[in-house]
Coordinates of C-alpha atoms in Angstrom, one line a residue:
Chain A
M224 CA -16.9 -9.5 -12.5
A225 CA -17.2 -5.6 -12.9
T226 CA -20.4 -4.5 -10.9
Y227 CA -22.4 -1.7 -12.8
K228 CA -26.0 -0.6 -11.8
I229 CA -28.6 1.8 -13.0
I230 CA -30.4 3.8 -10.5
F231 CA -34.1 4.6 -10.7
A232 CA -35.5 7.4 -9.2
G233 CA -38.5 9.5 -9.3
P234 CA -41.7 10.5 -7.1
V235 CA -44.0 8.0 -5.3
G236 CA -46.4 6.4 -8.0
A237 CA -44.0 7.5 -10.9
G238 CA -43.6 3.5 -11.6
K239 CA -39.9 2.7 -10.4
T240 CA -41.0 -0.5 -9.2
T241 CA -42.8 -1.6 -12.0
A242 CA -40.3 -0.6 -14.3
I243 CA -37.6 -2.6 -12.7
E244 CA -40.1 -5.7 -12.4
T245 CA -40.5 -5.1 -16.4
L246 CA -36.7 -4.9 -17.3
S247 CA -35.5 -7.6 -14.6
D248 CA -34.5 -10.8 -15.7
I249 CA -35.0 -12.2 -12.3
A250 CA -38.0 -11.9 -9.9
T251 CA -37.4 -8.4 -8.3
V252 CA -36.9 -7.8 -4.5
S253 CA -39.3 -5.3 -3.6
T254 CA -39.4 -3.5 0.3
D255 CA -42.9 -2.3 -0.3
K256 CA -44.7 -1.6 2.7
K257 CA -47.8 -0.2 3.5
A258 CA -48.1 3.5 3.3
T259 CA -48.6 5.3 6.5
D260 CA -48.5 8.9 5.7
M261 CA -50.0 11.1 2.8
T262 CA -48.7 8.5 0.2
V263 CA -51.4 6.6 0.8
A264 CA -53.6 8.6 -1.0
R265 CA -51.7 7.8 -4.3
K266 CA -51.3 4.3 -3.5
P267 CA -51.5 1.8 -1.0
Q268 CA -48.0 0.3 -0.8
T269 CA -44.7 2.2 -0.9
T270 CA -41.1 1.4 -1.1
V271 CA -39.5 2.0 1.7
A272 CA -35.8 1.0 1.1
M273 CA -35.2 0.1 -2.4
D274 CA -36.2 -2.2 -5.1
Y275 CA -33.7 -4.4 -6.7
G276 CA -33.7 -6.3 -10.3
V277 CA -30.9 -7.7 -12.5
M278 CA -30.4 -7.4 -16.3
K279 CA -28.2 -10.4 -17.5
I280 CA -25.9 -9.3 -20.3
N281 CA -24.5 -13.1 -20.7
D282 CA -23.4 -15.8 -18.6
S283 CA -20.9 -13.6 -16.9
E284 CA -22.0 -10.1 -16.8
Q285 CA -25.3 -8.5 -15.6
I286 CA -26.2 -4.7 -14.4
H287 CA -28.1 -4.4 -11.4
L288 CA -31.3 -2.2 -11.2
Y289 CA -31.9 -0.3 -8.3
G290 CA -35.0 1.7 -7.4
T291 CA -34.7 4.5 -4.6
P292 CA -37.7 5.1 -2.5
G293 CA -39.8 8.2 -3.8
Q294 CA -40.5 9.5 -0.4
E295 CA -38.2 12.6 0.8
R296 CA -37.9 11.6 4.0
F297 CA -35.9 8.4 2.6
D298 CA -33.4 10.7 0.6
F299 CA -30.7 9.5 2.8
M300 CA -30.9 6.6 0.8
W301 CA -30.4 8.1 -2.5
E302 CA -26.7 8.8 -1.9
I303 CA -25.7 5.2 -0.8
L304 CA -27.9 3.9 -3.9
V305 CA -25.9 5.8 -6.5
E306 CA -22.6 4.9 -5.5
N307 CA -20.8 3.0 -8.6
G308 CA -24.0 3.7 -10.9
I309 CA -23.6 4.3 -14.6
G310 CA -26.7 6.6 -15.0
L311 CA -29.9 7.6 -13.5
I312 CA -33.5 6.7 -15.0
L313 CA -35.7 9.5 -13.8
L314 CA -39.5 8.3 -13.8
L315 CA -42.1 11.3 -13.6
D316 CA -45.7 10.9 -13.1
N317 CA -47.4 12.8 -15.3
S318 CA -50.8 12.8 -13.3
R319 CA -49.4 14.8 -10.5
P320 CA -49.8 18.7 -10.3
T321 CA -46.5 19.0 -9.6
A322 CA -44.9 17.1 -12.2
I323 CA -42.5 19.9 -13.7
Q324 CA -41.3 20.7 -10.1
D325 CA -40.8 17.2 -9.2
M326 CA -38.5 17.1 -12.3
H327 CA -36.5 20.1 -11.2
F328 CA -36.3 18.6 -7.6
F329 CA -35.1 15.3 -8.6
L330 CA -32.5 16.7 -11.0
G331 CA -31.3 19.0 -8.4
A332 CA -30.9 15.9 -5.6
F333 CA -28.9 13.9 -8.3
R334 CA -27.3 16.7 -10.0
K335 CA -23.6 15.7 -8.8
F336 CA -24.4 12.0 -10.1
I337 CA -25.9 12.8 -13.0
E338 CA -23.0 15.3 -14.4
E339 CA -20.6 12.2 -13.7
S340 CA -22.9 9.8 -15.6
G341 CA -26.1 10.3 -17.3
V342 CA -29.7 10.5 -17.0
A343 CA -32.7 9.7 -19.3
I344 CA -36.5 10.7 -18.0
G345 CA -39.5 8.9 -18.6
I346 CA -42.9 10.5 -18.2
T347 CA -45.5 8.1 -17.1
H348 CA -49.3 8.3 -17.1
T349 CA -49.4 10.4 -20.3
D350 CA -52.3 8.3 -21.6
T351 CA -54.5 9.7 -18.8
N352 CA -52.7 13.0 -18.3
P353 CA -51.8 14.3 -21.8
T354 CA -50.4 17.6 -20.3
P355 CA -47.4 18.8 -19.4
T356 CA -46.3 17.4 -22.8
V357 CA -42.8 16.1 -23.5
N358 CA -42.1 19.6 -25.3
D359 CA -43.0 21.0 -21.9
Y360 CA -40.4 18.9 -20.2
Q361 CA -37.8 19.7 -22.6
E362 CA -38.5 23.5 -22.3
Q363 CA -38.0 23.2 -18.6
L364 CA -34.8 21.0 -19.2
K365 CA -33.5 23.9 -21.3
V366 CA -34.1 26.2 -18.5
A367 CA -32.1 24.0 -16.2
K368 CA -29.2 23.7 -18.4
F369 CA -29.9 19.8 -19.0
V370 CA -29.9 18.0 -22.2
A371 CA -31.5 14.6 -21.5
P372 CA -34.0 12.0 -23.3
V373 CA -37.4 12.6 -22.5
F374 CA -39.7 10.0 -23.2
E375 CA -43.4 8.9 -22.8
V376 CA -43.2 5.6 -21.3
D377 CA -45.6 3.0 -19.9
A378 CA -43.4 1.2 -17.0
R379 CA -45.2 -2.1 -18.0
S380 CA -44.2 -2.0 -21.3
H381 CA -40.7 -3.9 -22.1
Q382 CA -40.4 -1.9 -25.3
D383 CA -40.7 1.8 -23.8
M384 CA -38.5 1.0 -20.9
T385 CA -35.8 -0.5 -23.2
H386 CA -35.9 2.7 -25.5
L387 CA -35.5 4.7 -22.3
V388 CA -32.3 2.8 -21.2
R389 CA -30.8 2.8 -24.7
A390 CA -31.1 6.3 -24.8
L391 CA -29.4 6.6 -21.3
L392 CA -26.5 4.5 -22.5
Y393 CA -26.0 6.7 -25.6
S394 CA -26.3 9.6 -23.3
I395 CA -23.5 8.1 -21.3
D396 CA -21.5 7.3 -24.3
P397 CA -22.6 8.8 -27.6
T398 CA -20.0 6.4 -29.4
L399 CA -21.4 3.1 -28.4
S400 CA -22.2 0.4 -31.0
T401 CA -23.1 -3.3 -30.5
E402 CA -20.0 -5.5 -30.5
S403 CA -21.1 -7.8 -33.2
S404 CA -22.4 -4.9 -36.1
Q405 CA -24.0 -1.9 -36.2
E406 CA -28.0 -1.9 -36.4
K407 CA -29.0 -3.7 -39.2
H408 CA -29.3 -2.1 -42.6
V409 CA -32.2 -2.5 -44.6
Chain B
M1112 CA -35.8 -5.4 -57.9
D1113 CA -34.7 -2.6 -60.5
A1114 CA -35.6 -3.4 -64.0
A1115 CA -32.4 -1.7 -64.8
S1116 CA -30.4 -4.3 -63.4
V1117 CA -32.3 -7.2 -65.1
S1118 CA -30.6 -8.7 -68.2
K1119 CA -32.6 -7.4 -70.8
K1120 CA -34.3 -10.6 -72.1
P1121 CA -36.6 -9.6 -74.8
Q1122 CA -39.2 -11.6 -72.8
S1123 CA -38.8 -10.1 -69.4
L1124 CA -42.2 -8.7 -68.0
F1125 CA -41.6 -5.9 -65.2
V1126 CA -44.7 -6.1 -63.0
G1127 CA -45.8 -3.6 -60.3
L1128 CA -47.7 -4.2 -57.5
Y1129 CA -50.1 -1.6 -56.2
N1130 CA -51.8 -1.0 -52.6
I1131 CA -50.4 -4.4 -51.3
S1132 CA -48.4 -4.8 -48.5
D1133 CA -44.7 -5.9 -48.4
R1134 CA -45.6 -9.2 -46.9
S1135 CA -48.1 -10.0 -49.9
K1136 CA -45.4 -8.7 -52.4
A1137 CA -43.0 -11.4 -51.3
A1138 CA -45.8 -14.0 -51.3
I1139 CA -46.9 -13.0 -54.9
E1140 CA -43.4 -13.0 -56.1
M1141 CA -42.9 -16.3 -54.6
V1142 CA -46.1 -17.6 -56.3
L1143 CA -44.9 -16.4 -59.8
K1144 CA -41.7 -17.9 -59.6
S1145 CA -42.9 -21.2 -58.4
G1146 CA -45.3 -21.2 -61.0
G1147 CA -42.7 -21.1 -63.6
L1148 CA -42.8 -17.4 -64.4
N1149 CA -39.2 -17.1 -64.2
D1150 CA -39.2 -14.3 -66.8
V1151 CA -41.5 -12.0 -64.5
N1152 CA -39.9 -9.5 -62.4
I1153 CA -41.7 -7.4 -59.6
V1154 CA -40.2 -3.8 -59.9
A1155 CA -40.9 -0.4 -58.7
E1156 CA -44.0 1.3 -59.8
H1157 CA -42.6 3.9 -62.2
Q1158 CA -40.7 0.7 -64.2
A1159 CA -43.6 -1.6 -64.6
Q1160 CA -45.4 -2.9 -67.8
V1161 CA -47.9 -4.5 -65.9
G1162 CA -49.9 -3.6 -62.7
I1163 CA -51.5 -6.1 -60.0
V1164 CA -53.8 -3.9 -58.0
D1165 CA -55.7 -4.7 -54.6
I1166 CA -58.7 -2.5 -54.6
D1167 CA -59.9 -3.8 -51.3
G1168 CA -59.1 -2.3 -47.9
G1169 CA -60.5 1.2 -48.8
N1170 CA -63.0 2.7 -51.3
P1171 CA -62.1 0.5 -54.5
D1172 CA -63.1 3.3 -56.9
E1173 CA -60.7 5.6 -55.1
V1174 CA -58.0 3.1 -55.1
W1175 CA -58.6 2.3 -59.0
Q1176 CA -58.5 5.8 -59.6
I1177 CA -55.7 6.7 -57.9
F1178 CA -53.7 3.8 -59.9
R1179 CA -55.5 5.1 -63.4
N1180 CA -54.4 8.6 -62.7
K1181 CA -50.9 7.5 -62.4
F1182 CA -50.8 4.8 -65.1
P1183 CA -53.7 5.8 -67.6
T1184 CA -53.0 2.9 -70.2
Q1185 CA -51.0 0.2 -67.8
P1186 CA -52.4 -3.5 -68.3
A1187 CA -53.8 -4.4 -65.0
I1188 CA -54.6 -7.6 -62.8
V1189 CA -57.1 -6.5 -60.1
L1190 CA -57.5 -8.5 -57.0
S1191 CA -60.6 -8.0 -55.0
V1192 CA -63.6 -9.8 -53.3
A1193 CA -66.2 -8.6 -55.6
Q1194 CA -65.9 -8.3 -59.1
P1195 CA -65.2 -4.9 -60.3
N1196 CA -66.7 -2.8 -63.1
F1197 CA -63.6 -1.7 -64.9
E1198 CA -62.3 -1.5 -68.5
R1199 CA -59.7 -3.8 -69.8
V1200 CA -58.4 -5.5 -66.9
F1201 CA -58.1 -9.2 -65.5
W1202 CA -59.7 -9.8 -62.3
V1203 CA -58.8 -12.5 -60.1
Q1204 CA -61.1 -13.0 -57.1
K1205 CA -60.1 -12.9 -53.6
P1206 CA -58.7 -15.4 -51.5
V1207 CA -56.5 -15.5 -54.4
K1208 CA -55.8 -18.9 -55.8
P1209 CA -51.9 -19.0 -56.8
E1210 CA -52.6 -20.8 -59.8
L1211 CA -55.3 -18.3 -60.9
L1212 CA -53.0 -15.4 -60.6
V1213 CA -50.1 -17.1 -62.6
E1214 CA -52.8 -17.5 -65.2
A1215 CA -53.8 -13.8 -65.0
V1216 CA -50.0 -12.8 -65.3
M1217 CA -49.7 -15.0 -68.5
H1218 CA -52.7 -13.6 -70.2
V1219 CA -51.4 -10.2 -69.5
A1220 CA -47.8 -10.9 -70.4
K1221 CA -49.3 -12.6 -73.9
Q1222 CA -50.9 -9.2 -74.5
V1223 CA -47.8 -7.1 -73.7
R1224 CA -45.7 -9.2 -75.7
S1225 CA -48.0 -9.2 -78.7
E1226 CA -48.0 -5.4 -78.5
Q1227 CA -44.3 -5.1 -78.3
H1228 CA -44.0 -6.7 -81.6
Q1229 CA -46.8 -4.6 -83.5
K1230 CA -46.6 -1.1 -84.8
A1231 CA -47.1 1.4 -82.1
V1232 CA -50.8 1.8 -81.7
A1233 CA -53.0 3.2 -78.8
V1234 CA -53.9 0.5 -76.4
D1235 CA -57.3 1.3 -77.0
S1236 CA -57.8 0.9 -80.5
L1237 CA -56.3 -3.0 -79.9
Q1238 CA -58.7 -5.5 -81.4
V1239 CA -57.6 -8.2 -78.7
A1240 CA -60.2 -9.0 -76.2
P1241 CA -62.5 -5.8 -76.2
V1242 CA -64.2 -5.8 -73.0
T1243 CA -66.4 -3.5 -71.0
N1244 CA -66.1 -5.3 -67.7
A1245 CA -63.3 -7.0 -66.0
I1246 CA -62.4 -10.6 -67.3
A1247 CA -62.7 -13.1 -64.4
V1248 CA -59.9 -15.7 -64.7
E1249 CA -61.7 -18.9 -63.6
S1250 CA -60.2 -22.1 -62.8
K1251 CA -60.0 -24.2 -66.0
P1252 CA -57.9 -27.1 -65.2
G1253 CA -55.2 -27.8 -68.1
V1254 CA -56.7 -25.1 -70.3
T1255 CA -55.5 -21.5 -70.6
A1256 CA -57.7 -18.7 -71.9
D1257 CA -56.6 -19.0 -75.4
G1258 CA -57.8 -22.5 -75.7
K1259 CA -54.3 -24.0 -75.6
N1260 CA -53.6 -26.7 -73.5
R1261 CA -50.2 -26.1 -71.2
S1262 CA -49.2 -27.5 -68.3
L1263 CA -47.9 -25.2 -65.7
Q1264 CA -45.3 -26.6 -63.8
Y1265 CA -45.7 -25.8 -59.9
Q1266 CA -43.9 -27.3 -57.1
H1267 CA -46.7 -28.9 -55.3
G1268 CA -46.5 -27.9 -51.8
A1269 CA -44.9 -24.7 -52.7
L1270 CA -48.5 -23.5 -53.6
E1271 CA -50.8 -22.4 -50.8
S1272 CA -53.3 -19.8 -51.0
L1273 CA -51.5 -16.1 -50.9
S1274 CA -52.8 -15.6 -47.2
S1275 CA -51.3 -18.7 -45.8
V1276 CA -48.2 -18.2 -47.7
A1277 CA -48.0 -14.5 -46.5
N1278 CA -48.6 -15.6 -42.9
T1279 CA -45.2 -17.4 -43.0
I1280 CA -43.6 -14.2 -44.0
D1281 CA -42.6 -11.7 -41.3
E1282 CA -44.9 -8.8 -41.8
S1283 CA -43.2 -6.2 -39.4
E1284 CA -42.8 -3.0 -41.4
D1285 CA -39.3 -2.5 -40.2
A1286 CA -38.9 1.4 -39.7
G1287 CA -35.7 1.1 -41.8
S1288 CA -37.9 0.1 -44.8
L1289 CA -39.1 3.7 -44.5
C1290 CA -35.6 4.9 -45.4
G1291 CA -35.5 3.3 -49.0
K1292 CA -32.9 2.2 -51.0
L1293 CA -31.1 5.0 -52.6
P1294 CA -27.4 4.5 -53.3
E1295 CA -24.8 7.0 -51.7
I1296 CA -24.2 10.4 -53.0
D1297 CA -20.5 10.6 -54.5
I1298 CA -19.7 14.3 -54.0
A1299 CA -17.1 13.8 -56.6
N1300 CA -19.1 12.5 -59.3
I1301 CA -22.7 13.8 -58.7
K1302 CA -25.2 13.0 -61.2
D1303 CA -28.8 13.6 -60.9
I1304 CA -28.6 15.1 -57.7
D1305 CA -32.4 15.7 -57.7
R1306 CA -33.1 12.4 -56.8
W1307 CA -32.1 12.8 -53.3
F1308 CA -34.4 15.5 -52.8
Y1309 CA -38.1 15.8 -52.6
D1310 CA -40.2 19.0 -52.3
P1311 CA -42.5 18.4 -49.4
T1312 CA -45.1 21.0 -50.5
L1313 CA -46.0 18.7 -53.5
Y1314 CA -47.0 15.9 -51.1
L1315 CA -49.3 15.3 -48.0
Q1316 CA -46.2 16.2 -45.7
G1317 CA -46.6 19.8 -47.0
M1318 CA -50.2 20.0 -46.6
L1319 CA -50.3 18.3 -42.9
S1320 CA -47.4 20.5 -42.0
E1321 CA -49.0 23.6 -42.6
T1322 CA -52.7 22.4 -41.2
I1323 CA -51.0 21.6 -38.1
R1324 CA -49.3 25.0 -37.9
L1325 CA -52.6 26.8 -38.4
A1326 CA -54.5 24.3 -36.1
R1327 CA -52.0 25.4 -33.3
M1328 CA -52.0 29.1 -34.3
H1329 CA -55.8 29.7 -34.3
G1330 CA -56.8 26.8 -32.1
K1331 CA -59.3 25.6 -34.8
A1332 CA -60.0 21.9 -36.0
S1333 CA -59.5 20.9 -39.7
I1334 CA -60.0 18.1 -42.1
I1335 CA -57.7 17.1 -44.9
E1336 CA -59.1 15.1 -47.5
C1337 CA -57.0 13.1 -49.7
G1338 CA -57.1 10.0 -52.0
G1339 CA -60.5 9.5 -50.5
Y1340 CA -59.3 9.2 -46.8
V1341 CA -59.7 11.8 -44.2
I1342 CA -57.1 13.2 -41.8
S1343 CA -58.6 15.3 -38.7
V1344 CA -55.9 17.9 -37.2
L1345 CA -57.4 18.8 -33.8
P1346 CA -55.9 21.3 -31.9
E1347 CA -57.0 20.3 -28.3
G1348 CA -54.3 19.3 -25.5
A1349 CA -50.9 18.4 -26.9
G1350 CA -52.4 18.4 -30.3
L1351 CA -54.0 15.5 -32.0
V1352 CA -54.8 13.7 -35.3
M1353 CA -57.2 11.2 -36.3
T1354 CA -57.5 9.3 -39.6
T1355 CA -59.3 6.8 -41.5
M1356 CA -56.0 5.3 -42.9
N1357 CA -54.1 2.5 -41.6
R1358 CA -50.3 2.5 -41.9
R1359 CA -50.0 0.9 -45.1
R1360 CA -52.6 3.3 -46.9
L1361 CA -50.9 6.4 -45.2
R1362 CA -47.7 5.2 -46.7
N1363 CA -49.1 4.9 -50.2
V1364 CA -50.8 8.1 -49.8
C1365 CA -47.5 9.7 -48.8
L1366 CA -45.7 8.3 -51.6
S1367 CA -48.4 9.9 -54.2
S1368 CA -48.0 13.7 -55.2
L1369 CA -51.0 16.0 -54.5
G1370 CA -51.5 16.3 -58.0
T1371 CA -52.4 12.7 -58.4
L1372 CA -54.5 12.3 -55.6
V1373 CA -58.2 12.4 -55.6
R1374 CA -59.6 15.4 -54.0
A1375 CA -56.6 16.8 -52.1
N1376 CA -58.1 19.5 -50.0
V1377 CA -58.4 21.2 -46.5
R1378 CA -61.6 22.5 -44.7
E1379 CA -62.5 23.4 -41.3
L1380 CA -63.8 21.0 -39.2
V1381 CA -67.3 21.7 -38.0
P1382 CA -67.6 21.1 -34.2
R1383 CA -71.0 19.7 -34.2
K1384 CA -70.2 17.2 -37.0
R1385 CA -67.0 16.0 -35.3
T1386 CA -67.2 12.1 -34.3
I1387 CA -64.4 10.7 -32.4
E1388 CA -64.2 7.3 -34.1
H1389 CA -60.7 6.7 -34.6
E1390 CA -57.6 6.3 -32.5
K1391 CA -56.2 9.9 -31.6
L1392 CA -52.2 10.2 -32.3
S1393 CA -49.9 13.1 -31.5
Q1394 CA -49.3 15.4 -34.0
D1395 CA -45.6 15.0 -33.8
S1396 CA -45.7 11.2 -34.1
F1397 CA -48.0 11.8 -37.1
L1398 CA -45.9 14.1 -38.8
W1399 CA -42.8 12.2 -38.1
F1400 CA -44.2 9.1 -39.8
V1401 CA -45.4 11.1 -42.8
A1402 CA -42.3 12.7 -42.9
L1403 CA -40.5 9.3 -43.0
A1404 CA -42.7 7.8 -45.6
T1405 CA -42.5 10.7 -47.7
S1406 CA -38.5 11.3 -47.7
G1407 CA -37.8 7.6 -48.2
G1408 CA -34.3 8.3 -47.8
R1409 CA -34.5 11.6 -49.5
L1410 CA -33.8 15.3 -48.2
P1411 CA -36.4 18.2 -48.4
V1412 CA -35.5 20.2 -51.2
G1413 CA -33.2 23.1 -50.4
T1414 CA -31.5 21.1 -47.9
D1415 CA -27.6 22.0 -48.0
L1416 CA -25.6 18.6 -47.6
H1417 CA -22.7 20.3 -45.9
F1418 CA -24.1 22.9 -43.7
P1419 CA -24.0 22.0 -40.0
V1420 CA -26.9 20.6 -38.4
K1421 CA -27.7 20.3 -34.5
L1422 CA -30.7 19.1 -32.6
K1423 CA -32.6 21.2 -29.8
C1424 CA -33.4 18.2 -28.0
W1425 CA -34.3 14.5 -28.0
P1426 CA -37.1 13.3 -30.1
N1427 CA -39.7 11.1 -27.8
F1428 CA -38.4 7.8 -29.4
S1429 CA -40.7 5.9 -27.4
R1430 CA -43.7 7.1 -29.6
L1431 CA -42.0 7.6 -32.9
E1432 CA -40.8 5.1 -35.7
I1433 CA -37.1 4.5 -34.8
T1434 CA -34.8 4.4 -38.1
P1435 CA -31.7 2.7 -38.1
Y1436 CA -28.6 4.6 -36.0
A1437 CA -31.2 7.3 -35.1
M1438 CA -30.0 7.5 -31.5
Q1439 CA -26.5 7.6 -32.4
I1440 CA -27.2 10.5 -34.9
T1441 CA -29.5 12.3 -32.0
T1442 CA -26.4 12.0 -29.9
L1443 CA -23.9 13.3 -32.1
W1444 CA -26.4 16.4 -33.4
L1445 CA -27.0 17.3 -29.8
N1446 CA -23.2 17.6 -28.9
Q1447 CA -21.9 19.3 -32.0
S1448 CA -23.0 20.9 -35.2
I1449 CA -21.9 18.5 -38.2
G1450 CA -23.0 18.3 -41.8
L1451 CA -25.2 15.5 -43.3
L1452 CA -22.6 13.8 -45.3
E1453 CA -20.0 14.2 -42.5
T1454 CA -22.5 12.6 -40.2
A1455 CA -22.9 9.7 -42.3
S1456 CA -19.1 9.3 -42.8
Y1457 CA -18.3 10.1 -39.2
L1458 CA -20.6 7.3 -38.2
G1459 CA -20.2 4.9 -40.9
I1460 CA -23.5 4.4 -41.7
P1461 CA -25.6 5.0 -45.1
Q1462 CA -26.4 8.5 -45.9
R1463 CA -30.2 7.3 -46.5
Y1464 CA -30.7 7.0 -42.8
V1465 CA -29.2 10.2 -41.9
F1466 CA -31.3 11.8 -44.6
S1467 CA -34.3 10.3 -43.3
F1468 CA -33.9 11.1 -39.9
Y1469 CA -32.9 14.8 -41.0
S1470 CA -36.3 14.9 -42.7
A1471 CA -38.1 13.4 -39.8
V1472 CA -36.7 15.8 -37.0
N1473 CA -36.8 18.9 -39.5
A1474 CA -40.8 18.1 -40.0
I1475 CA -41.4 18.3 -36.3
G1476 CA -39.3 21.5 -35.9
I1477 CA -36.2 20.2 -33.6
A1478 CA -33.5 20.5 -35.9
T1479 CA -31.4 23.5 -36.6
I1480 CA -29.1 24.0 -39.6
E1481 CA -26.5 26.7 -39.5
T1482 CA -26.5 29.4 -42.1
K1483 CA -23.7 30.1 -44.4
A1484 CA -22.9 33.3 -42.5
L1485 CA -22.2 31.2 -39.3
A1486 CA -20.5 28.8 -41.3
D1487 CA -17.9 31.3 -42.6
E1488 CA -17.3 32.2 -39.3
G1489 CA -16.0 29.1 -38.3
A1490 CA -18.7 28.1 -36.0
T1491 CA -18.4 24.4 -37.6
E1492 CA -15.8 22.2 -36.1
M1493 CA -14.5 18.8 -37.1
P1494 CA -16.4 16.4 -35.3
R1495 CA -14.8 16.0 -31.8
H1496 CA -14.6 12.6 -30.5
P1497 CA -17.4 12.5 -27.7
V1498 CA -15.8 12.2 -24.3
G1499 CA -17.8 9.1 -23.9
G1500 CA -19.3 8.7 -20.4
L1501 CA -16.8 11.4 -19.4
G1502 CA -14.1 9.2 -19.1
T1503 CA -15.4 6.1 -19.7
S1504 CA -13.0 3.2 -19.7
A1505 CA -12.4 0.8 -22.7
E1506 CA -13.8 -2.2 -20.5
R1507 CA -16.8 0.0 -19.2
R1508 CA -17.4 1.0 -23.0
G1509 CA -17.2 -2.8 -24.0
F1510 CA -19.6 -3.7 -21.5
L1511 CA -22.0 -0.9 -22.3
S1512 CA -21.9 -2.0 -25.9
R1513 CA -22.8 -5.5 -24.8
M1514 CA -25.6 -4.2 -22.8
L1515 CA -26.9 -2.3 -25.6
A1516 CA -26.8 -5.2 -27.9
K1517 CA -28.9 -7.2 -25.3
L1518 CA -31.5 -4.4 -25.4
R1519 CA -32.2 -4.9 -29.1

């Protein structure tokens, strides 16, 4: 069985753990521990190794979902986790004052992997923090010479996360279509 | 149902449904067929001889006025909770009983067929059933309004109240339904090319686009009044919109030209009178929907079918109506410049989906279209086969396709 995986990255509190729980067809494995550093001001628990979930495609195929720890002191895990990955879902927390800088940071940290695969960016917490806007992120992507989907998402919403993953797949291969038929005609 | 495609039986009756949801439309059609009215056909508005109008769910007088402005002399059946004070209509009280709706249609059909056999006269001069108020179609078992006994052949069990019948039908307004049903353009044999184009300035879309542009430029809030409804355009934050309309109403208003709408104008919103009562939507999301609803598979007038289109960025799809093949068109237009007809041909998809998508991305300002000068310089290229996944193997592509299927 071929093993494929999607990596979820982003700063602490962006919603990576929640997103994997939303998409996974199995109970997710989480390595959350009580936060001991400044992270505790954002959330009481934080991922210290990785989150893991699975999306089952059919009886014989599945895709693994790996969530990276958001704190930079765990960044050594990032290089390990992206191995054999097909693409990156980057979640950014719009409530953080450094949201745009976060995007640049993570795009830089995963640049090699992104160039070999693809990335889709989800902006969380836009309901309470409407700015920066998606257009602002797109302008910054242009500066960084990236073209990527940028969607407002709620990590708890299966529909939102599904749209993001679909966009990632089309970014990886624009010629994709469903096996049975193309999207239904109305 | 296209009236032109129905065999031209002399007794066929073409009925248009106004201000009625797609779910209820299907229920009405089912009821009429179940009631033995097989020669009654539900058609598009402009093809109808008779109208069935639901005046509830907004300002009834405004809804009626919109209908009458469009169709001044069309015989009509009005559906509402309260009896209206309109002239020369039949009224069926809600909740609608199927047998009464059938009865009403039979009354109107008799009137229409009677008129067809007379010399052409103005409707107002007809002596048949002169009324000042709407005639209520009431339950008179076994007896029609003209006094003749008639056994209506209902299939017992197939008849339920319209609301319960409608509940059995999936109401979800598929984004694809916004793309209409226009046929493909045959470049070798183009007739009536104008039917594939529309002028946004003649519709709410144009008024809304301009209002948003001015709101962003000057930082002032504005109100659009149209068809008895209100749209507030607010410049704060990311740019927001509030409206008194639900999606169904908004779609109906989008399809009506400004000239037929009651009170279509824009005025400044005075801050002290602003009341935050309705859900705030992003301007781009709202304008996207309005453009799709207005387009219906058509293109803004002036669009060249062949000049290459490119996208500046991905649309924010999680907050937008995703029309069929939207993501595929997006990735194609991000990777290369390609004409609209060529896009449909390359992806093997109906042109109306490409046209609708273009109308929407153009409305929110993320589409660019190359000018003729650039095209002449050879800036356009034949579509390159995208290097899928930068070297995706066939096995991997197959897996990704299956994953995509699971995500639907």
